[in-house]
mmCIF file of C-alpha atoms and ligand atoms in Angstrom:
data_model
loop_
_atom_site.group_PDB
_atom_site.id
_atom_site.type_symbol
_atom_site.label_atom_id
_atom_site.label_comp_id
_atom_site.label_asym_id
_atom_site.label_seq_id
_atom_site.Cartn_x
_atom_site.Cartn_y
_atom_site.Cartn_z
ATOM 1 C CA UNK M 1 84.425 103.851 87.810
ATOM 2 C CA UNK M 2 86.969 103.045 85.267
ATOM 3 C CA UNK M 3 90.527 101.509 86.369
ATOM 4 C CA UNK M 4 92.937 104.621 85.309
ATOM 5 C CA UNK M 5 90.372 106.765 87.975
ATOM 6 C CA UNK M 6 90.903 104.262 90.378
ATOM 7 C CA UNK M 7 94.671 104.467 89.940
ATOM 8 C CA UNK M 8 94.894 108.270 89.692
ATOM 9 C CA UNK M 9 93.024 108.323 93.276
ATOM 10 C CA UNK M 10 95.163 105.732 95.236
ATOM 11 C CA UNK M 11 98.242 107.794 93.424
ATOM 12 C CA UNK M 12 96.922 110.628 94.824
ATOM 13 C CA UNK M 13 96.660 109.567 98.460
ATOM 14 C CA UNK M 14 99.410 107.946 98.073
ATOM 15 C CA UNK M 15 101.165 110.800 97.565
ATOM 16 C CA UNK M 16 99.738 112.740 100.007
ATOM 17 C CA UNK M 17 100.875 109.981 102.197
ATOM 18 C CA UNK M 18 104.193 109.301 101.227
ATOM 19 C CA UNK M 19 105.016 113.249 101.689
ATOM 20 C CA UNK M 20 103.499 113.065 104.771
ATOM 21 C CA UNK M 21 105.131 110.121 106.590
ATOM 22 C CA UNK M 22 107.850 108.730 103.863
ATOM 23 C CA UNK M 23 112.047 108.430 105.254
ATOM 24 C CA UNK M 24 113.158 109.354 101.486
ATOM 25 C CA UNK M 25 112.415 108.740 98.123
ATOM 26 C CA UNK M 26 112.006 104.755 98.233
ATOM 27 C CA UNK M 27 109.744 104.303 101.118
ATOM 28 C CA UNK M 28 107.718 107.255 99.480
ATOM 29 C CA UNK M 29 107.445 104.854 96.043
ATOM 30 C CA UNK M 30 106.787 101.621 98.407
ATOM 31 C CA UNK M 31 103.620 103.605 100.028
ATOM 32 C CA UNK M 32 102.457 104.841 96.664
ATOM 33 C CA UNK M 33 102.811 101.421 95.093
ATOM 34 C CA UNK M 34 100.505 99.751 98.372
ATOM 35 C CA UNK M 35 97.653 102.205 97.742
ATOM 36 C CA UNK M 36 97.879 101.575 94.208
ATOM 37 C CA UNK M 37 97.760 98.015 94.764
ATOM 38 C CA UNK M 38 95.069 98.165 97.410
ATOM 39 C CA UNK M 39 93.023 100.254 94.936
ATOM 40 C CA UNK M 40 92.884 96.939 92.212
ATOM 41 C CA UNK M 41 91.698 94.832 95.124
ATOM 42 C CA UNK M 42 88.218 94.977 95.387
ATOM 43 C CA UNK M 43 87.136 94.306 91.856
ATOM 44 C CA UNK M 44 88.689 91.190 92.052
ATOM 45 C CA UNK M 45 85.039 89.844 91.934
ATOM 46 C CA UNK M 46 84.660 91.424 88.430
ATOM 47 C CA UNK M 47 85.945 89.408 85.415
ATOM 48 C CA UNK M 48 87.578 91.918 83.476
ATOM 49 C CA UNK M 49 88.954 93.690 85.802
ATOM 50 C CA UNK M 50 93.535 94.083 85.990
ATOM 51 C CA UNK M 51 93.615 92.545 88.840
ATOM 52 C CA UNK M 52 91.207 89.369 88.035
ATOM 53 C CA UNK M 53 92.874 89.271 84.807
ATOM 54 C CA UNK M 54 96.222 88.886 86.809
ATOM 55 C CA UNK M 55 95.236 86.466 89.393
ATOM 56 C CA UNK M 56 92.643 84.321 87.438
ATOM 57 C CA UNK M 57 92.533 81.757 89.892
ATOM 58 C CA UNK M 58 91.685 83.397 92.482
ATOM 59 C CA UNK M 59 89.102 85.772 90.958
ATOM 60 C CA UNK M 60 87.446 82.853 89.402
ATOM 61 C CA UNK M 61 87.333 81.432 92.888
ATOM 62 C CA UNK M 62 86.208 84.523 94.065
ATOM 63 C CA UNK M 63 83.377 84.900 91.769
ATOM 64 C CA UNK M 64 82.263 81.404 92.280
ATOM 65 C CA UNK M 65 80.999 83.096 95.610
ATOM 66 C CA UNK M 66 80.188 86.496 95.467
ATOM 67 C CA UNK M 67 79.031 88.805 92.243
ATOM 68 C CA UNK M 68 80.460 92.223 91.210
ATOM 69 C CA UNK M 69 80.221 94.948 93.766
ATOM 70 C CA UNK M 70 79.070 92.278 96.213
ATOM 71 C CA UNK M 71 81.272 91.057 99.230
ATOM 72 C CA UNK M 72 84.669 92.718 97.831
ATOM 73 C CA UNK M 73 82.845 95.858 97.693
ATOM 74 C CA UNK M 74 81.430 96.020 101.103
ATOM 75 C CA UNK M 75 83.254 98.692 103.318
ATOM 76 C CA UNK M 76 82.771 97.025 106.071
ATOM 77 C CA UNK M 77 84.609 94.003 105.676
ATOM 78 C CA UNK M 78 87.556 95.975 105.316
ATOM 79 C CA UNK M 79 86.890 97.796 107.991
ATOM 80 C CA UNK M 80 86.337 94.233 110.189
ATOM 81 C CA UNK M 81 89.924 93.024 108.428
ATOM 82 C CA UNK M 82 91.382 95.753 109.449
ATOM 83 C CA UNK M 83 90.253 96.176 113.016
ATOM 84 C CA UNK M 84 91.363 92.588 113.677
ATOM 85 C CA UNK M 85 94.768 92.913 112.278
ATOM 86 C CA UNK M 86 95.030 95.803 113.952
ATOM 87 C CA UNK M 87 94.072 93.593 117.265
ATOM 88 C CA UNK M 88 95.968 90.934 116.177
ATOM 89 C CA UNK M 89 99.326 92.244 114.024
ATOM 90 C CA UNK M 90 99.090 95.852 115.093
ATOM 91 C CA UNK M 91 102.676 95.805 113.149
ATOM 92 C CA UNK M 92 101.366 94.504 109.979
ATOM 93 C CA UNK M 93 98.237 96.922 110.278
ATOM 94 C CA UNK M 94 100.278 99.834 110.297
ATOM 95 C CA UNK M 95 102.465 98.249 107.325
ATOM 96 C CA UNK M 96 98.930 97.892 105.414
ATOM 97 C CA UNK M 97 97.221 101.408 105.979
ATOM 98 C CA UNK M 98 98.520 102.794 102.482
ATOM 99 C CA UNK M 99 97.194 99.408 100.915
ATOM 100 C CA UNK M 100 94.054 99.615 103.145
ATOM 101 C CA UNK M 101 93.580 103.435 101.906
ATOM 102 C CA UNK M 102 93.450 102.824 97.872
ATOM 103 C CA UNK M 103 90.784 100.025 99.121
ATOM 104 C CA UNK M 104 88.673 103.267 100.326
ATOM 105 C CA UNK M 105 89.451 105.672 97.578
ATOM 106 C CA UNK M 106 88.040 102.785 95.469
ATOM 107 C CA UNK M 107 84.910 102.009 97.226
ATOM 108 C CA UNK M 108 84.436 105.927 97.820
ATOM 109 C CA UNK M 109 84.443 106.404 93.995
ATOM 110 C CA UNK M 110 82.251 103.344 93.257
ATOM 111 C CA UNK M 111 80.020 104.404 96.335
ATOM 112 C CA UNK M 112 79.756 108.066 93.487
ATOM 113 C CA UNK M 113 78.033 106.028 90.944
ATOM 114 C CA UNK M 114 74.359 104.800 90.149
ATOM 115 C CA UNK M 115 74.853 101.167 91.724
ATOM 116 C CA UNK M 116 77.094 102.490 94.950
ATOM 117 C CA UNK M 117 78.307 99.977 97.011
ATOM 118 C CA UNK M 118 76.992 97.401 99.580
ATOM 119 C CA UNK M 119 76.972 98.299 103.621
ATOM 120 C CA UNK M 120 74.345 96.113 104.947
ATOM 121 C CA UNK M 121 71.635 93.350 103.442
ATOM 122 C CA UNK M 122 69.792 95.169 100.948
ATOM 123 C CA UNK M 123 71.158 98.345 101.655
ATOM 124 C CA UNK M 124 73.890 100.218 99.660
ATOM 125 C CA UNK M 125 75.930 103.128 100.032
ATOM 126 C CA UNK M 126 75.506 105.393 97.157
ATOM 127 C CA UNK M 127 76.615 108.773 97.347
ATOM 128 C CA UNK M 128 76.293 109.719 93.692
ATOM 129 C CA UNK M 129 74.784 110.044 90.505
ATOM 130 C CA UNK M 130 78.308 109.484 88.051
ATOM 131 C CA UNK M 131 78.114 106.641 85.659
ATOM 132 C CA UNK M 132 81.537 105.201 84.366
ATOM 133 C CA UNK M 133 83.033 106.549 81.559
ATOM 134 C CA UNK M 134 80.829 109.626 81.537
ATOM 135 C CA UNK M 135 82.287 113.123 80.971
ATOM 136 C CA UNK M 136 82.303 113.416 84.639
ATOM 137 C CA UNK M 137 83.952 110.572 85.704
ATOM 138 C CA UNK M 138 86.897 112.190 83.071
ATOM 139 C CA UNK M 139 86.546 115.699 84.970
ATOM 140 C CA UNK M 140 87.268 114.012 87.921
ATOM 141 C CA UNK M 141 89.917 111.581 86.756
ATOM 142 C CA UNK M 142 91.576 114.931 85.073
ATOM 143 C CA UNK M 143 91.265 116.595 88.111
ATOM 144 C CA UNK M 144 93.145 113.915 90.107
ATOM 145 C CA UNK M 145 95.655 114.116 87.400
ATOM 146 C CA UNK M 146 95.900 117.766 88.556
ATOM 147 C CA UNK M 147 96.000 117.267 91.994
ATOM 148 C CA UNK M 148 98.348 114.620 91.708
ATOM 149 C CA UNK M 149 100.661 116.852 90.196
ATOM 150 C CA UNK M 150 99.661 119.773 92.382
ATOM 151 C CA UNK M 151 101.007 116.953 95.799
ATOM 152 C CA UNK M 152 104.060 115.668 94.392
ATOM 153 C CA UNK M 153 105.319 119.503 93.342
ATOM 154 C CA UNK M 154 103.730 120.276 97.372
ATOM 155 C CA UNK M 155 105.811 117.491 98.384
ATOM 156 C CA UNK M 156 108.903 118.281 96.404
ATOM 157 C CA UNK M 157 108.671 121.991 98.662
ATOM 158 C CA UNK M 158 108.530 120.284 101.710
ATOM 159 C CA UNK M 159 110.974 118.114 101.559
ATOM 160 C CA UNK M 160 113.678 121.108 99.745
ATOM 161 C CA UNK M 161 113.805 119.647 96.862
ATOM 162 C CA UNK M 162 112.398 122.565 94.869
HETATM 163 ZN ZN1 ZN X 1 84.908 98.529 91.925
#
């Protein structure tokens, strides 16, 4: 999936998020900006990529051991980082689930395409047929554009400011 669909999903939970369990308005941004963040995370094993582009150090390291859609792409070692800080740092857990959710809305919309992503050794999780850039990967992206609008007017309500 392209980068802008990526964002406009971890916006979009973000959102939902922030209206759910945000103080005010900053807190709400802060919560938006960690899923945001945690959705550029992952394809910090691909070279081209915002976030490898920002940190090239570290995504060359990265991709001295792993390939695209590899390791950084495997739900499950998320899910094993997060259990253990939530053992561990059950503070800093809690502090991480908006940056721990754009991780998923990523790997759920790469898990949509052809190449899905990786669960287990040679097995992948593909839940889709939706190659990047095709018209339906803009239907969708449009459609989280939508819905993104459609939360933050929902969240405006609920919180009386509309
Ligand atoms: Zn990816």
């Amino acid at each position: 999936m392209l980068g802008k669909t990526h964002a406009a999903a971890s916006v979009c939970a973000g959102f939902g998020l922030a209206v759910a369990v945000a103080e005010n308005p900053l807190t709400g941004a802060v919560i938006i900006g960690k899923s945001w963040l945690g959705s550029l995370l992952p394809d910090i094993d691909h070279k081209n990529s915002k976030i490898s582009k920002k940190l090239k150090l570290t995504g060359f390291i990265v991709r001295l051991f792993t390939g695209h859609r590899a390791l950084f792409h495997n739900p499950l070692l998320y899910a094993a980082v997060y259990a253990a800080l939530w053992h561990f740092r059950p503070d800093l857990a809690k502090f991480l689930i908006p940056l721990f959710m754009g991780i998923g809305t990523h790997l759920f919309l790469d898990a949509l395409t052809p190449m899905g992503v990786p669960i287990l050794p040679n097995r992948r999780l593909h839940m889709g047929n939706i190659r990047t850039g095709s018209s339906v990967e803009h239907a969708i992206y449009s459609l989280l554009i939508v819905a993104g609008f459609g939360i933050s007017v929902w969240g405006a309500v609920v919180r009386g400011l509309l």
